[in-house]
CSV table of C-alpha atoms in Angstrom, one decimal:
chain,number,residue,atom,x,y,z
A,720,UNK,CA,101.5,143.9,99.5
A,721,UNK,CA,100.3,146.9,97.7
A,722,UNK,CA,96.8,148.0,97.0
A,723,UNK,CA,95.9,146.5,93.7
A,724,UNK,CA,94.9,149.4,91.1
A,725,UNK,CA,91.2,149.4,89.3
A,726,UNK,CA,92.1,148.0,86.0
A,727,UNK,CA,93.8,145.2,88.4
A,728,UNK,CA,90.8,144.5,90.4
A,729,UNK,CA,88.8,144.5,87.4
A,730,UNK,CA,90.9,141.6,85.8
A,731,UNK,CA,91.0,139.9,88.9
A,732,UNK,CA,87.5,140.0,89.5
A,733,UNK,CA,86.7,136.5,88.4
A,734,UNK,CA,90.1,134.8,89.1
A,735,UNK,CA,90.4,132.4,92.3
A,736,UNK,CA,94.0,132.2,93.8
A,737,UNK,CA,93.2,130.6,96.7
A,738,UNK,CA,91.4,127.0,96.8
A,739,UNK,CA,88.7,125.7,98.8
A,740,UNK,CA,90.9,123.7,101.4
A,741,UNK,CA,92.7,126.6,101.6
A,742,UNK,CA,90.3,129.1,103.1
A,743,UNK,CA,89.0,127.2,105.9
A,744,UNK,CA,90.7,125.9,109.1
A,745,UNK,CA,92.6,123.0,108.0
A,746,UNK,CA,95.7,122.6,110.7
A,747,UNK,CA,94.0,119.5,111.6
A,748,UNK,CA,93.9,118.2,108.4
A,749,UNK,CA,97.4,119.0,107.5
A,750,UNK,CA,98.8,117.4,110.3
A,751,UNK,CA,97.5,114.0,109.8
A,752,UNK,CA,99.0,114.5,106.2
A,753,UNK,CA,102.1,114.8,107.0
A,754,UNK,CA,102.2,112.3,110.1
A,755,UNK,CA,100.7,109.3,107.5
A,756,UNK,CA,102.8,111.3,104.7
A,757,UNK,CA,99.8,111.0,102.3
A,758,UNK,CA,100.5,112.5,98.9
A,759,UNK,CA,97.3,113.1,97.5
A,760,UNK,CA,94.8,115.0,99.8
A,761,UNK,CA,91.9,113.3,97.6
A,762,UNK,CA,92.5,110.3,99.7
A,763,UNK,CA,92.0,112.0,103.3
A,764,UNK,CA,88.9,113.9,101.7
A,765,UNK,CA,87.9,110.3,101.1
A,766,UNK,CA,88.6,108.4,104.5
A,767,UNK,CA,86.3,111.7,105.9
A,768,UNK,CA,83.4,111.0,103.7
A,769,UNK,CA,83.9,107.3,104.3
A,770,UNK,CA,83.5,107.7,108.1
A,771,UNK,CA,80.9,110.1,107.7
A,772,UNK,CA,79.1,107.8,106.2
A,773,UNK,CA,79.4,105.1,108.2
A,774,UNK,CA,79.1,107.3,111.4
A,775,UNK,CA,75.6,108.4,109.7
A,776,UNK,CA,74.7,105.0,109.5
A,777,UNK,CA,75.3,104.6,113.3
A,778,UNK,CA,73.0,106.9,113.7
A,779,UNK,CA,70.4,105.9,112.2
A,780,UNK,CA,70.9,102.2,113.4
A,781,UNK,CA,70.7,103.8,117.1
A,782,UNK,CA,66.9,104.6,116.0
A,783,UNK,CA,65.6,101.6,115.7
A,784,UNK,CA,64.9,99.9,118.8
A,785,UNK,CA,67.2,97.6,120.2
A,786,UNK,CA,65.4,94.0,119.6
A,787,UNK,CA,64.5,94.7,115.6
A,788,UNK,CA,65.6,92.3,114.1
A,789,UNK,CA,67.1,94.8,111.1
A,790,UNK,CA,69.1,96.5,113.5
A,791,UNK,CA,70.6,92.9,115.0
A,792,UNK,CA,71.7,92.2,111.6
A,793,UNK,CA,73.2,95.5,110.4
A,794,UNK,CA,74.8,96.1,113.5
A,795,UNK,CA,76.8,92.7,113.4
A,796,UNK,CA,77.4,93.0,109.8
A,797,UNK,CA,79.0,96.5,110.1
A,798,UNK,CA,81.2,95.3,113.1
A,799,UNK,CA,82.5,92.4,111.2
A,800,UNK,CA,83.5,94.6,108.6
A,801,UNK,CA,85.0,97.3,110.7
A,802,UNK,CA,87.2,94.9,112.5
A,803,UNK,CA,88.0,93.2,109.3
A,804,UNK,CA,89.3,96.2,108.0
A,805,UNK,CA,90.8,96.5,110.9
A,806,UNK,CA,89.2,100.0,112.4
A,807,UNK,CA,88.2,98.8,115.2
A,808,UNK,CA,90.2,96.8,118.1
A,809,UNK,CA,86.9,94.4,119.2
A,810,UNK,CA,83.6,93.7,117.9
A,811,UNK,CA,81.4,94.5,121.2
A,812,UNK,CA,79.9,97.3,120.3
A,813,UNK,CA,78.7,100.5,118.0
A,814,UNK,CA,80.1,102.9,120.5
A,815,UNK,CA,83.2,102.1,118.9
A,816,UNK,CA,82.4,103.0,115.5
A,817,UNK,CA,80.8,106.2,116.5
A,818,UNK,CA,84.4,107.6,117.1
A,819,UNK,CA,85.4,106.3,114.1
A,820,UNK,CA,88.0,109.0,112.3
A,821,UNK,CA,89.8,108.9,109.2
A,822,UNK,CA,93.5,108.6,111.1
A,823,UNK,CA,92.0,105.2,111.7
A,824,UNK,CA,91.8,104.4,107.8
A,825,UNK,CA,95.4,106.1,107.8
A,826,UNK,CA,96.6,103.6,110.2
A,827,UNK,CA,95.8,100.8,107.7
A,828,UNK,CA,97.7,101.9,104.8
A,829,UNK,CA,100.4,99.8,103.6
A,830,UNK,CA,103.3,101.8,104.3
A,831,UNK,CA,102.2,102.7,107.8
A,832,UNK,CA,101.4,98.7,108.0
A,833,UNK,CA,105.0,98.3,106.9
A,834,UNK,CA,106.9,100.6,109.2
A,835,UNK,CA,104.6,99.0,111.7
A,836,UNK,CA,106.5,95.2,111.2
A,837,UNK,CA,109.9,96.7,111.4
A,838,UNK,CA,109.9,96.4,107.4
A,839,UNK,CA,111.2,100.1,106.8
A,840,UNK,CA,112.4,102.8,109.3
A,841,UNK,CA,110.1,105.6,108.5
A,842,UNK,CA,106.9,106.5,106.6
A,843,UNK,CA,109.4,107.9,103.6
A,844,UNK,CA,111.3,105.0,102.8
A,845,UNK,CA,108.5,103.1,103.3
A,846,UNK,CA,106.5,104.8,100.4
A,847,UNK,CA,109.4,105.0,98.5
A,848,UNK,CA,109.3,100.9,98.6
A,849,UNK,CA,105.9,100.4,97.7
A,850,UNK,CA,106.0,103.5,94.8
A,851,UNK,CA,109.3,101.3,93.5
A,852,UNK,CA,107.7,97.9,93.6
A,853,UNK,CA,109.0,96.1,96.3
A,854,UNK,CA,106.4,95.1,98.1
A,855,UNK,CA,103.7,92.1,97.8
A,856,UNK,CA,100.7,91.2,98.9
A,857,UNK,CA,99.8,87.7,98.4
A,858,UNK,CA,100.7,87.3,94.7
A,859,UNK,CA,100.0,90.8,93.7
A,860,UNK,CA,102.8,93.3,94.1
A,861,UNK,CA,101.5,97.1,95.1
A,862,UNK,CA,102.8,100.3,94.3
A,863,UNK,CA,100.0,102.5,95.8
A,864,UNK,CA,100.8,103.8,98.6
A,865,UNK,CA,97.0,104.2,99.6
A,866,UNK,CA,96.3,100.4,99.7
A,867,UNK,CA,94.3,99.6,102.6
A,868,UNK,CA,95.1,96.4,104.5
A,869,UNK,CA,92.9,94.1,105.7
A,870,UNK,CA,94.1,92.2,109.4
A,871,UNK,CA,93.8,88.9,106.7
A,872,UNK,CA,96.1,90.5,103.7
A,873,UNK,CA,98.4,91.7,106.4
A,874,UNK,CA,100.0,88.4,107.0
A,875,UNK,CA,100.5,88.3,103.4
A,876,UNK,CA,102.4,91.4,103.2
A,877,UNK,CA,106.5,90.2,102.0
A,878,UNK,CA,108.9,91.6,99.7
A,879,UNK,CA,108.7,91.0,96.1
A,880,UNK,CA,110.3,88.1,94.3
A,881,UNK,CA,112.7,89.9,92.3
A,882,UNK,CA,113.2,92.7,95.4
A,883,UNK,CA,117.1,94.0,95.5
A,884,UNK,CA,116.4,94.7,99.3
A,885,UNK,CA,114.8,90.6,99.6
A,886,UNK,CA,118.0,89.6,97.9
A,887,UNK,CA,120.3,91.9,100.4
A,888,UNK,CA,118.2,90.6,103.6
A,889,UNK,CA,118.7,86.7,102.4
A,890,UNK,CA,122.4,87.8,101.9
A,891,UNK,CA,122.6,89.0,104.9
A,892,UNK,CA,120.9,86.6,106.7
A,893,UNK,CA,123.3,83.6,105.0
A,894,UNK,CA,119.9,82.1,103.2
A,895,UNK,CA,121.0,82.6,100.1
A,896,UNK,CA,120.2,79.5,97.7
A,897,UNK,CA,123.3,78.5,95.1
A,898,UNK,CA,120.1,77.5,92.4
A,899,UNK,CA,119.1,81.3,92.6
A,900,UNK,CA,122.6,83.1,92.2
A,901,UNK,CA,123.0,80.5,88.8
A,902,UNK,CA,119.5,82.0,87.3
A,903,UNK,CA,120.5,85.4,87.6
């Protein structure tokens, strides 16, 4: 690229080209991206800030002494809610937590959750399903991509009612009911 002239540099002066992800080291960042295929980088940005948090919080619990009362409390509270959320494999202990990273909040979004029970092949088509609205969770059906399941919700997770592909799998399976081809 050429050397940009004064009356160049002078417009130029105030204008930013490049953003602030964009000047620091962010390989990292990129490849968790891609491997989730997350679409908006708000939502890493977010999972960071939440385990940031909560790693903080560790900290701090790690302060007190071990037989406070406080501490006893907190500590079991936040472990029921990690492994609620599904973060962390057992509630023994906060070492676990302290590792906590955001590929962990990755791992329990629901077209990861999906590809995960054989639902959809890839991360793509599996987006592409939840975007479209062919997935449900309980009675709700989702088309965010960034929902977070819960270990409860994920035994909830099925294909909508009115889902082509449900329809194709009960077809192909031979369960389809004579009462539902009549109400279509």
């Amino acid at each position: 690229m050429r050397k940009l002239k004064f009356h160049e540099q002078k417009l130029l002066k105030k204008v930013k080209f490049a953003p602030e992800w964009q000047k620091g080291s962010n390989l990292r960042e990129v490849k968790i991206l891609r491997r989730y295929h997350i679409q908006k980088r708000e939502d890493y940005t977010r999972y960071n800030r939440i385990c940031g948090l909560i790693t903080s919080f560790v900290a701090r619990l790690k302060k007190l002494t071990e037989d406070d009362p406080v501490r006893i409390d907190l500590t079991g509270a936040l472990l029921e809610k990690c492994y609620n959320l599904g973060l962390i494999k057992t509630k023994k202990s906060l070492v676990q937590i302290e590792t906590l990273s955001a590929s962990k909040f990755c791992r329990r979004r629901l077209p990861v959750v999906m590809v995960r029970n054989h639902m959809a092949q890839n991360l793509t088509e599996a987006t592409a399903f939840v975007e479209q609205g062919h997935i449900r969770v309980g009675l709700d059906i989702i088309r965010d991509p960034s929902f977070l399941l819960t270990r409860q919700m994920e035994d909830y997770l099925t294909w909508a009612d009115k889902s082509s592909i449900k329809q194709k799998i009960k077809a192909f399976n031979g369960d389809v009911d004579d009462f539902e081809l009549l109400g279509e």
